[in-house]
Coordinates of C-alpha atoms and ligand atoms in Angstrom, one line a residue:
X241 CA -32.0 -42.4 -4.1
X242 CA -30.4 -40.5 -7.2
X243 CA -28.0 -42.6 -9.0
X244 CA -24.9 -41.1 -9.1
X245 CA -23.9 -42.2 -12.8
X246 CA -26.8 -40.4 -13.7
X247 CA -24.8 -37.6 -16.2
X248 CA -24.8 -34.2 -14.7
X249 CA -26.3 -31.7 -17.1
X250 CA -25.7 -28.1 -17.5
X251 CA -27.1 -25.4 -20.1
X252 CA -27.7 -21.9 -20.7
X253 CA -31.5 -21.3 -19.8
X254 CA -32.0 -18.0 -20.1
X255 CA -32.7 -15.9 -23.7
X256 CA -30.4 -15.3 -26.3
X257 CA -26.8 -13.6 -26.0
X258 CA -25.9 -10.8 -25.3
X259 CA -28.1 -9.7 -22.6
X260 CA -27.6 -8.3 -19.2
X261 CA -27.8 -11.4 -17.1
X262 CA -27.5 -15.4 -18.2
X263 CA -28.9 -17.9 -16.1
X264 CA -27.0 -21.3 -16.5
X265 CA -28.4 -24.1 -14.8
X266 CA -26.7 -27.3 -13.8
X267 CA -28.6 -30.4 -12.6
X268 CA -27.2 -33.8 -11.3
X269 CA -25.4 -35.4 -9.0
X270 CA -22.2 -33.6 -10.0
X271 CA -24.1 -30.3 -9.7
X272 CA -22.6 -29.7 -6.1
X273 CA -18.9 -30.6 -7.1
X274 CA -19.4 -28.5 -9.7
X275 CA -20.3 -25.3 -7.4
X276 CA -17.0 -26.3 -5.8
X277 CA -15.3 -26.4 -8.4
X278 CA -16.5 -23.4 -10.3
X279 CA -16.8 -20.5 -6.9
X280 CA -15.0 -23.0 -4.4
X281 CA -18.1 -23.1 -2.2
X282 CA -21.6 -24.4 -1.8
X283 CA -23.9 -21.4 -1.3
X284 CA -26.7 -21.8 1.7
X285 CA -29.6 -23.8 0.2
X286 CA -32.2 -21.8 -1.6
X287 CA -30.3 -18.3 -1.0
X288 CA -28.2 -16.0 -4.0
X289 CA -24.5 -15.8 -2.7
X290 CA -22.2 -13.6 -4.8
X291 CA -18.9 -15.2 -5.7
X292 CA -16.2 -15.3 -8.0
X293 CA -16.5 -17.9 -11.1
X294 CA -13.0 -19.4 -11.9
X295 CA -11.9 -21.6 -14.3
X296 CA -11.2 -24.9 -13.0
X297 CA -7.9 -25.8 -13.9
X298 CA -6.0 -22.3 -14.0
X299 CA -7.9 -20.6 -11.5
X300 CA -9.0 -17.8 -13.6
X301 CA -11.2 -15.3 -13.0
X302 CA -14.1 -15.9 -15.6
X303 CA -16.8 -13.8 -14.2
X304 CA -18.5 -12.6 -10.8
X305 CA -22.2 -14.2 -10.5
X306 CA -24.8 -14.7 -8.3
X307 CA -24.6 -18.3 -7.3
X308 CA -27.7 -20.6 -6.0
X309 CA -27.9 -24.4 -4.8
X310 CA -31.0 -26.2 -4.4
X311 CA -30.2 -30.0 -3.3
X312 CA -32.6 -32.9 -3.4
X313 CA -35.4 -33.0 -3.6
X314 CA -36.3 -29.8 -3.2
X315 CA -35.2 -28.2 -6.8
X316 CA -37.2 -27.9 -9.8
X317 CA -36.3 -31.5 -11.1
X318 CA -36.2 -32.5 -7.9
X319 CA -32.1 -33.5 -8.4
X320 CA -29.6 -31.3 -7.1
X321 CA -29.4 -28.5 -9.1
X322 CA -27.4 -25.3 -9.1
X323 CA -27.5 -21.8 -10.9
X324 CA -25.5 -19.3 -11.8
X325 CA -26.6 -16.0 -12.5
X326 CA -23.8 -14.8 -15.2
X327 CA -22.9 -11.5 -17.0
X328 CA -25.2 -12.0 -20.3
X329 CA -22.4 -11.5 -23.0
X330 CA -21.1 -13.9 -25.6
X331 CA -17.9 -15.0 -24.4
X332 CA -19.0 -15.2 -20.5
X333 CA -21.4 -17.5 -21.1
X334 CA -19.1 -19.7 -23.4
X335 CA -16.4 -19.5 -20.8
X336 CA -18.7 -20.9 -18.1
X337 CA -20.3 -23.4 -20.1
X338 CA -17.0 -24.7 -21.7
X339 CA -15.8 -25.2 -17.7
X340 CA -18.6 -26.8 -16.7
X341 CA -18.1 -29.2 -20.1
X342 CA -14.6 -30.2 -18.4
X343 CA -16.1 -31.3 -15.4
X344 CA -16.2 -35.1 -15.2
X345 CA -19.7 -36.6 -15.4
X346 CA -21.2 -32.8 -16.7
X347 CA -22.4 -32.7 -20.3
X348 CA -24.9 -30.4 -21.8
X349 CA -28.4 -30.6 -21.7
X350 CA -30.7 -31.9 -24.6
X351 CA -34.2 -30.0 -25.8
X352 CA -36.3 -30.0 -22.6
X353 CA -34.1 -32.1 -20.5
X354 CA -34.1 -30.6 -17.5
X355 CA -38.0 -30.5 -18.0
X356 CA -38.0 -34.6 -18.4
X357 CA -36.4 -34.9 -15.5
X358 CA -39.1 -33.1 -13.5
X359 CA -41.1 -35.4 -15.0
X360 CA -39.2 -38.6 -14.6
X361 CA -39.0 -37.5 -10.9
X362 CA -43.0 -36.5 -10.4
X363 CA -42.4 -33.5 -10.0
X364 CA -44.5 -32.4 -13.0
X365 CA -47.1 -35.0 -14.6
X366 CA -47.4 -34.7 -18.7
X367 CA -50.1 -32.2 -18.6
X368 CA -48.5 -29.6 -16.3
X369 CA -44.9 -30.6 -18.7
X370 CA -47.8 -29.6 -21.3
X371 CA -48.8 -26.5 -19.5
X372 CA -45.1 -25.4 -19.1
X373 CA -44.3 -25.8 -22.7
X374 CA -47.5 -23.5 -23.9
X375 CA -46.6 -21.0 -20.8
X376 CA -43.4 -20.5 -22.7
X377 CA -45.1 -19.9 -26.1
X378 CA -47.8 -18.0 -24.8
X379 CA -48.3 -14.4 -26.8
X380 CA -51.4 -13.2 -25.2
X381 CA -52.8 -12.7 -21.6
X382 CA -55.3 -15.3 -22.4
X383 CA -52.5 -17.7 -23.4
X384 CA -50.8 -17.4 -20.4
X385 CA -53.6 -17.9 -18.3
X386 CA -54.5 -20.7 -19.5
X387 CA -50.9 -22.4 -20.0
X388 CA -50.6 -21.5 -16.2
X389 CA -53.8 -22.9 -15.0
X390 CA -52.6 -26.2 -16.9
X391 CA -49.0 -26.0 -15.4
X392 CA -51.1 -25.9 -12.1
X393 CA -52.5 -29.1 -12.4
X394 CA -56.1 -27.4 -13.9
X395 CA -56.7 -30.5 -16.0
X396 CA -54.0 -33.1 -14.3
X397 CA -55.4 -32.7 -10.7
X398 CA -58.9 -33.6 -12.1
X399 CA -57.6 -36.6 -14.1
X400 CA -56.1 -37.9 -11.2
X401 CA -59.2 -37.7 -9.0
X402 CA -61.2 -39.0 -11.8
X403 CA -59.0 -42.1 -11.7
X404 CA -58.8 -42.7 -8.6
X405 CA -62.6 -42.5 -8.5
X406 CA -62.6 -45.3 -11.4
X407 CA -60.0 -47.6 -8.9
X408 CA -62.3 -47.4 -6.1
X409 CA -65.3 -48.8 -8.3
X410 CA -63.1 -50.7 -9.7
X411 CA -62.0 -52.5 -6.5
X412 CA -65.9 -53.1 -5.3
X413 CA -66.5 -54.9 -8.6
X414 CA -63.4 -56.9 -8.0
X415 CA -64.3 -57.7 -4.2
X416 CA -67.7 -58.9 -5.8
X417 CA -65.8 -60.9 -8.1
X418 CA -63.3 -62.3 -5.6
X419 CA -66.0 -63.1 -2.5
X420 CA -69.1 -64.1 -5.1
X421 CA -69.5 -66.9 -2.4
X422 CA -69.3 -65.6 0.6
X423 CA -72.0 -64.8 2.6
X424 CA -70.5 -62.2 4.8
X425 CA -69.9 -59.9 1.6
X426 CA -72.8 -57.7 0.7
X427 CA -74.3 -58.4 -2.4
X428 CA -74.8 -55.0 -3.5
X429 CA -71.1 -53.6 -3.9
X430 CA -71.6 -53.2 -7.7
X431 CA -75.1 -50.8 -7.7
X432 CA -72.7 -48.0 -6.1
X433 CA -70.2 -48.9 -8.3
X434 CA -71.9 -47.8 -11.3
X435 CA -73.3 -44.8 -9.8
X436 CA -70.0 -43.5 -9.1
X437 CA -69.5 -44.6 -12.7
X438 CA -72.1 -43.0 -14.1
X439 CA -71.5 -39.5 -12.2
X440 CA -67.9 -39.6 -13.7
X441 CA -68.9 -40.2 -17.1
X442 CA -70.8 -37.1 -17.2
X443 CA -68.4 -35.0 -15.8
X444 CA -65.7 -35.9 -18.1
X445 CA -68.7 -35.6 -21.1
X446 CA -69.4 -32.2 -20.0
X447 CA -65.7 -31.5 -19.8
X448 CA -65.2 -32.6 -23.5
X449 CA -68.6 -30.5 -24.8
X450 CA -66.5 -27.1 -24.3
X451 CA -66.6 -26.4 -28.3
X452 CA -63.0 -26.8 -28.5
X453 CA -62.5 -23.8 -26.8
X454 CA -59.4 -24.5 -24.8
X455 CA -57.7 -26.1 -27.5
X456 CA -58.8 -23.1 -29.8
X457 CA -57.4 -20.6 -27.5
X458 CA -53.5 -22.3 -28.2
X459 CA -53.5 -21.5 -32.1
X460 CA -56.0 -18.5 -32.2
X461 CA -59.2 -17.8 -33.8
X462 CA -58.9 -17.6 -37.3
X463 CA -60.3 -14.3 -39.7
X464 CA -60.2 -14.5 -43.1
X465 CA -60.1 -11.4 -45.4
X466 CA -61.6 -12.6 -48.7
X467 CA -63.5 -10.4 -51.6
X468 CA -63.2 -9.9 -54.7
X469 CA -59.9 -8.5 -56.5
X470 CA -58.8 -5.2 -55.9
X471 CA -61.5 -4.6 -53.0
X472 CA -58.7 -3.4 -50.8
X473 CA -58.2 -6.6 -48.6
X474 CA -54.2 -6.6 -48.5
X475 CA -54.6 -2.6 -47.7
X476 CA -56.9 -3.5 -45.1
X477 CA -54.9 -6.4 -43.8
X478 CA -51.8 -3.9 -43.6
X479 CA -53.5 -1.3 -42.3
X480 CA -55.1 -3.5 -38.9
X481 CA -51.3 -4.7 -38.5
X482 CA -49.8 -2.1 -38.5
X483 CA -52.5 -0.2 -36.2
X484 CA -52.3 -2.8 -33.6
X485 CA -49.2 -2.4 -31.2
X486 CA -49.3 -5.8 -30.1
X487 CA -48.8 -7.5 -33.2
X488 CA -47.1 -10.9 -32.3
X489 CA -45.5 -12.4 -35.4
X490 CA -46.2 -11.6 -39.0
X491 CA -45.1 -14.3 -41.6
X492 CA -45.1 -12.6 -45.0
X493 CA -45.9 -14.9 -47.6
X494 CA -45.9 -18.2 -45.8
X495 CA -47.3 -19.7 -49.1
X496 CA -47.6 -17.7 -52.2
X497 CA -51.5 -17.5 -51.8
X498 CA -52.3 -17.1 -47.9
X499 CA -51.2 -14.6 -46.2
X500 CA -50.9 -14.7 -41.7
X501 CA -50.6 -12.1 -39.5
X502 CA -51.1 -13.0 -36.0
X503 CA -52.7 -10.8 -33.7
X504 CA -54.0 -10.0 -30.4
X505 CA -57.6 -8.6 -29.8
X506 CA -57.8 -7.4 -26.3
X507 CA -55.8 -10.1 -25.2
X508 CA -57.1 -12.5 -27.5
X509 CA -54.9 -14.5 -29.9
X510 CA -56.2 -14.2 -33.6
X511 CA -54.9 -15.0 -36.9
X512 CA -55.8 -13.0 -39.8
X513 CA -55.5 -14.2 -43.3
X514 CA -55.4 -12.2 -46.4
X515 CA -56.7 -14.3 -49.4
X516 CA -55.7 -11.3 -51.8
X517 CA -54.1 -14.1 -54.2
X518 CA -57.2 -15.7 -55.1
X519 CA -58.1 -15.4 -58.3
X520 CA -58.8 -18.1 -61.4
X521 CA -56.0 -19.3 -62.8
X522 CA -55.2 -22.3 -65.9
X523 CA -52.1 -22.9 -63.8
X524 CA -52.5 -26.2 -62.0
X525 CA -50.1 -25.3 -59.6
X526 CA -51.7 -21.8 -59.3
X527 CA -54.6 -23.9 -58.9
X528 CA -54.0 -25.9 -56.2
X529 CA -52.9 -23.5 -54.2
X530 CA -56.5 -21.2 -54.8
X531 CA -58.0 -24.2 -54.0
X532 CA -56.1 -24.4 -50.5
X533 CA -56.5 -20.7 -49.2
X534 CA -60.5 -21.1 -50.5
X535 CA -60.1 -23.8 -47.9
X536 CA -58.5 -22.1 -45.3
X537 CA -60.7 -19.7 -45.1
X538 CA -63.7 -22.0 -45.4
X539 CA -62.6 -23.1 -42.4
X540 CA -62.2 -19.6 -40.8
X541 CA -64.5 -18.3 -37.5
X542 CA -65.1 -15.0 -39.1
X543 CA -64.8 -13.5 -42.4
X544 CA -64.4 -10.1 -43.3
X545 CA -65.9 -10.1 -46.7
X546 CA -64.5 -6.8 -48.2
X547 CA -66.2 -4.9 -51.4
X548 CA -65.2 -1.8 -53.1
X549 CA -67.9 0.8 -51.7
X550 CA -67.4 2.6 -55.1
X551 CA -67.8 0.2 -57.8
X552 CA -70.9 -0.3 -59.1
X553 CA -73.1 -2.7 -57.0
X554 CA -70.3 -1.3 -53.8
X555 CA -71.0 -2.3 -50.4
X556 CA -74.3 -3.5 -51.4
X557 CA -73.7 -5.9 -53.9
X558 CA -71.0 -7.2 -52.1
X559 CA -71.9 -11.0 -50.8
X560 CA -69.7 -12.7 -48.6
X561 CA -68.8 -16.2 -50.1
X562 CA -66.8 -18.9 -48.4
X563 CA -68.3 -18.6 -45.1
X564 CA -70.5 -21.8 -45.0
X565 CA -69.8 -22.2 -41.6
X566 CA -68.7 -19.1 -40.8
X567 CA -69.6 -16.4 -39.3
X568 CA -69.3 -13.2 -41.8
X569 CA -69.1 -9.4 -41.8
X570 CA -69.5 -7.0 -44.8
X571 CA -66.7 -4.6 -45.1
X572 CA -67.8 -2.0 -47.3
X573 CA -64.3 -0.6 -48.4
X574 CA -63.1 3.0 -50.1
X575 CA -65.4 4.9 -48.6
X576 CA -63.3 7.6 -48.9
X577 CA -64.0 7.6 -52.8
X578 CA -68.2 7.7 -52.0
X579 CA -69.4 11.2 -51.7
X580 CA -70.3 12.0 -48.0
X581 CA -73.8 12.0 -48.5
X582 CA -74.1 8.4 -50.6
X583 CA -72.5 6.9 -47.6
X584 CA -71.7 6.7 -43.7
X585 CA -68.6 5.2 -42.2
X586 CA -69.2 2.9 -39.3
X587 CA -71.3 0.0 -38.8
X588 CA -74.9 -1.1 -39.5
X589 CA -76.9 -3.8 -37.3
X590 CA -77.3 -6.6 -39.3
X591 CA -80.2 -7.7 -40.6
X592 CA -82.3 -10.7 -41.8
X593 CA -80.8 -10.4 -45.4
X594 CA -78.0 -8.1 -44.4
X595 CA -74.8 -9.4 -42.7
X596 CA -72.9 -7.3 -40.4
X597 CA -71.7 -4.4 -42.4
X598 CA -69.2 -1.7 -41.9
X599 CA -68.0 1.1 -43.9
X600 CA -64.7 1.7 -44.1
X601 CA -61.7 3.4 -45.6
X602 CA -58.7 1.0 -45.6
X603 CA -56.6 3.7 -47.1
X604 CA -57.3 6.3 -44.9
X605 CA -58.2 4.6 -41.8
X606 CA -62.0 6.1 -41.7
X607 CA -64.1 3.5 -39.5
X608 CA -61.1 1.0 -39.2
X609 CA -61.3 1.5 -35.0
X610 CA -64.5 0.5 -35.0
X611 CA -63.8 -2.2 -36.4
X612 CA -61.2 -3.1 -34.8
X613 CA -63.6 -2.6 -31.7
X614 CA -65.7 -5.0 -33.0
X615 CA -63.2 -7.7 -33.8
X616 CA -61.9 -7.4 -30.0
X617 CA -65.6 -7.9 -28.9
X618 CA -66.1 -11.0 -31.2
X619 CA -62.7 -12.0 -30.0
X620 CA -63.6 -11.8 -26.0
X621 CA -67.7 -13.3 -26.9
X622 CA -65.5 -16.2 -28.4
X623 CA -63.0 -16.9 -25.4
X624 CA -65.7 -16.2 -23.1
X625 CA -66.3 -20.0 -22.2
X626 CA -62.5 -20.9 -22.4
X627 CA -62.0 -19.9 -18.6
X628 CA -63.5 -23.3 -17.5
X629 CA -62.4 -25.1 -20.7
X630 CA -59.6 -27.9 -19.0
X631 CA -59.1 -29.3 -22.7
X632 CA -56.6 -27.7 -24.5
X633 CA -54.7 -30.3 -26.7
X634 CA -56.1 -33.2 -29.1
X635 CA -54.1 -35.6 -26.8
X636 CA -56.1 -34.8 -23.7
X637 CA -59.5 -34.9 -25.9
X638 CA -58.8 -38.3 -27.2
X639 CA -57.5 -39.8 -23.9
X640 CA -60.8 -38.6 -22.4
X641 CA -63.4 -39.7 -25.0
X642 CA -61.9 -43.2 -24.9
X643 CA -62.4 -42.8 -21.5
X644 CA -65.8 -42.0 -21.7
X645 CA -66.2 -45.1 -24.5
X646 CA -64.8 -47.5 -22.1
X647 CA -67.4 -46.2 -18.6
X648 CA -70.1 -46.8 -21.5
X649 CA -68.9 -49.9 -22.5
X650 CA -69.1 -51.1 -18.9
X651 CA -72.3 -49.3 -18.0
X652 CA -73.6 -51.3 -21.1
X653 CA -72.2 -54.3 -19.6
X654 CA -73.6 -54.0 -16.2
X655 CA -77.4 -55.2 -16.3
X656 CA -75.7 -58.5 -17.6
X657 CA -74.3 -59.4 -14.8
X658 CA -70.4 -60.3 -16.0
X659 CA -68.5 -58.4 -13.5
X660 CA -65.5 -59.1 -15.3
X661 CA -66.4 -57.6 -18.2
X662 CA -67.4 -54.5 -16.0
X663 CA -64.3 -54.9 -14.3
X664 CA -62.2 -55.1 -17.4
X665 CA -64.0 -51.3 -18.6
X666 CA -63.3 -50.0 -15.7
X667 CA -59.7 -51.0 -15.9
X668 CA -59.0 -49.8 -19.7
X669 CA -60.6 -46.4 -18.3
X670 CA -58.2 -46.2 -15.5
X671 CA -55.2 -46.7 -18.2
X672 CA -56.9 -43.7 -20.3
X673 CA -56.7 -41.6 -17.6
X674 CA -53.4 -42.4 -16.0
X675 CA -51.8 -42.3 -19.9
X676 CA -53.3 -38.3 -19.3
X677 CA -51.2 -37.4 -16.7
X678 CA -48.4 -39.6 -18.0
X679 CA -48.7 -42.2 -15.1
X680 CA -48.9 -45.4 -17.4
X681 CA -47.3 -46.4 -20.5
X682 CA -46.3 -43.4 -22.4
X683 CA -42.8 -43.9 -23.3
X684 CA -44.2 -43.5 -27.0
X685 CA -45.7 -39.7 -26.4
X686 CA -42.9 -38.5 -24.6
X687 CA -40.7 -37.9 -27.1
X688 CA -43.7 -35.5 -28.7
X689 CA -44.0 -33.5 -26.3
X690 CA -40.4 -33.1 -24.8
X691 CA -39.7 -31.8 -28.7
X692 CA -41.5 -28.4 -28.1
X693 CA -38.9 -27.7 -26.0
X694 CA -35.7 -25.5 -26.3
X695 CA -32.5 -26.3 -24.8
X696 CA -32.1 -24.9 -20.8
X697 CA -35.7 -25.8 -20.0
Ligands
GDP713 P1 -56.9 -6.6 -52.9 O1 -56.7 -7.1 -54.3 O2 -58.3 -6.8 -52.5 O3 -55.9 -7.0 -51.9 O4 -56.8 -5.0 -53.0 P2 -55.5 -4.1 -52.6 O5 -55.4 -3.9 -51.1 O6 -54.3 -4.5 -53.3 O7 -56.0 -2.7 -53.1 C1 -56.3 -2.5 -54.5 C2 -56.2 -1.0 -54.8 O8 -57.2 -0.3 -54.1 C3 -54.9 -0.4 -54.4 O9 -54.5 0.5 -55.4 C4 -55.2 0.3 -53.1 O10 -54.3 1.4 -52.9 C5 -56.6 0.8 -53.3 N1 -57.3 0.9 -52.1 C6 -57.5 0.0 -51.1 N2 -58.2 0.5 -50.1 C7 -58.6 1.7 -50.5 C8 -59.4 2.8 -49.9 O11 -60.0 2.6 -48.8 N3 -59.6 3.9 -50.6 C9 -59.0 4.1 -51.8 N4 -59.2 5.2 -52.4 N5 -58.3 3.2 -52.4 C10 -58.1 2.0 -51.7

């Protein structure tokens, strides 16, 4: 049963004012009184009911709305909740929300509150609370399908048939244990046990060997334009920005060295970095930060190593450093400066000795599509795993390698014949699992993850 001291919470859940509608949401077990109290009336369950918005204590008209009452327990949080579908504009939505304020046992709704309470009342476990969050941040299609598959229970469904796997192995072992002396208890309840065991742990091992894929696809894959000076990298990084329409977010300058651009290839999330700042420098600070960005895009998927086409040496000469691990193009820039016969735009095969190259004019745009086309295809090549990937944050990958430590500590303990010990695995594998989907003992992690949240949701 709801308690009924429980506060009654109401915010504004829709975007930012002024817009054409506001949706404010009120959740609680003050939510109906407050429909009353507000439009006089509680709508039909579940259906849109236009009525008149009046202040409380003066009886004045505030607005006209659209008006909504889901009761327990069949509302998002799974509390009564009511919505009112406002005019969007600055002092509507302050007049509504400053009623609802007056109303005994109503306050206004923390970061993600309304979201906790979903929780709180199963209606979500932490993965799909997980899911929600990244549906909200999504920027590209590929985002979104993924945050929505998570919302959907893509990795907390499995979880939870993966433990409840473990608690049925778990109670054979313990029936051994318990009835070791009875003869009417067969003595082989632990052999399927551990076969069950064993099929689990590679599942969840072949979940985890995804290449990070799902987690990847949150953040982006990372590009780093790097080349010596004047090679035409920031020209280059302008020019793919500004040619893309669906350029999500640019953050000029976010350090004095590094510059971001976020981007999406075909869908794709990527983030480009322009290293243009590099250069030696006797300034420690200066330093420090070279060092950084040399890091950054150490650590990049792809670089774009760009060299001026004209300069002596030109596309040739040009070889792309900081790419240890990386995979790396040759851009051969300024080919606008290179009579037509010296050079070609577009892009050559690589080769044994030859990266990836493409010849391009970053000033005038000569070859850039085809780069660009080439970028979406490494972008797509890279994603193209992610569809089964169920991993997408560090928490879930941690929780289910010490899983997998904990089957293969009991599988290890099985030949010798301490079923407790096996037992007492099994049982620390369960609590991995069930701390996954938020089921155990995760008063510490909530606070994390209810922190990504904005106020309304
Ligand atoms: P960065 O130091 O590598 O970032 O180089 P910049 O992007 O700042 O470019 C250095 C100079 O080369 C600038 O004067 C640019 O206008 C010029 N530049 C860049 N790309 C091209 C190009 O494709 N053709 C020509 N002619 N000039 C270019």
């Amino acid at each position: 049963m709801a308690d009924p001291l429980r506060p009654t919470i109401f915010a504004l859940s829709s975007g930012r004012p002024p817009a054409a509608i506001a949706v404010v949401r009120v959740c609680g077990p003050r939510a109906r009184a407050a429909l009353e109290k507000l439009i006089g009336r509680v709508p039909q369950p579940r259906q849109a009911s236009l009525a008149r918005v009046r202040d409380p204590e003066n009886g004045d008209v505030l607005d006209e709305a659209l008006a909504l009452w889901f009761p327990a327990p069949h509302s998002e949080t799974g509390e009564d909740m009511a919505e009112l579908q406002i005019h969007g504009g600055h002092a509507v939505i302050t007049a509504v929300l400053d009623a609802l304020g007056r109303i005994e046992g109503c306050r206004p709704a923390e970061a993600g509150e309304f979201t906790r309470r979903a929780f709180e009342n199963g209606r979500l476990d932490l993965t799909a609370v997980e899911g929600l969050a990244d549906l909200i941040a999504a920027e590209t299609p590929a985002q979104r399908r993924q945050a929505f598959r998570q919302l959907k229970g893509l990795i907390g469904d499995r979880a939870e048939a993966w433990r409840r796997t473990l608690i049925e192995a778990l109670a054979l072992v313990e029936a051994r244990i318990d009835f070791a002396d009875e003869g009417d208890v067969p003595d082989d309840l632990v052999g399927p046990a551990l076969a069950s065991v064993t099929r689990l742990r590679e599942e969840i091992a072949a979940a985890l060997a995804d290449g990070r894929r799902g987690e990847r696809l949150r953040d982006g894959i990372v590009i780093a334009i790097a080349g010596p000076p004047n090679a035409g990298k920031s020209t280059l990084l302008n020019r793919l920005a500004r040619r893309e329409a669906a350029i999500v977010s640019p953050y000029p300058g976010t350090t004095r060295d590094v510059i971001e651009v976020h981007m999406d290839f075909d869908g794709f999330p990527a983030t480009l970095l322009d290293t243009a700042g590099l250069r030696q420098s006797d300034d420690p600070v200066e330093r420090e930060g070279v060092r950084r960005a040399k890091e950054r895009a150490r650590s990049a998927d792809l670089v774009l190593w760009v060299t001026d086409a004209s300069a002596a040496g030109g596309a040739a000469g040009g070889k792309p450093r900081y790419a240890a691990g990386s995979d790396a193009w040759v851009v051969a820039n300024k080919a606008d400066l290179v009579g037509d016969k010296l050079c070609e735009t577009g892009e050559s095969r690589p080769t044994a000795d030859r990266p990836q190259t493409f010849t391009i004019s970053a000033l005038t745009g000569t070859g850039v599509d085809g780069l660009v086309a080439a970028l979406s295809t490494y972008a797509r090549g890279y994603f193209a795993t992610t569809e089964s990937a169920i991993v997408t944050r560090a928490r879930h990958r941690r929780a289910l390698e010490e899983t997998v430590a904990a089957l293969d500590r009991c599988l290890a303990e099985s030949p010798s014949g301490r079923e407790e010990l096996v037992a007492e695995e099994l049982r620390a594998a369960a609590t991995t699992l069930g701390r996954l989907t938020g089921r155990v003992d995760v008063e510490d992690i909530l606070d994390v993850i209810f922190r990504d949240f904005c106020i309304g949701k």
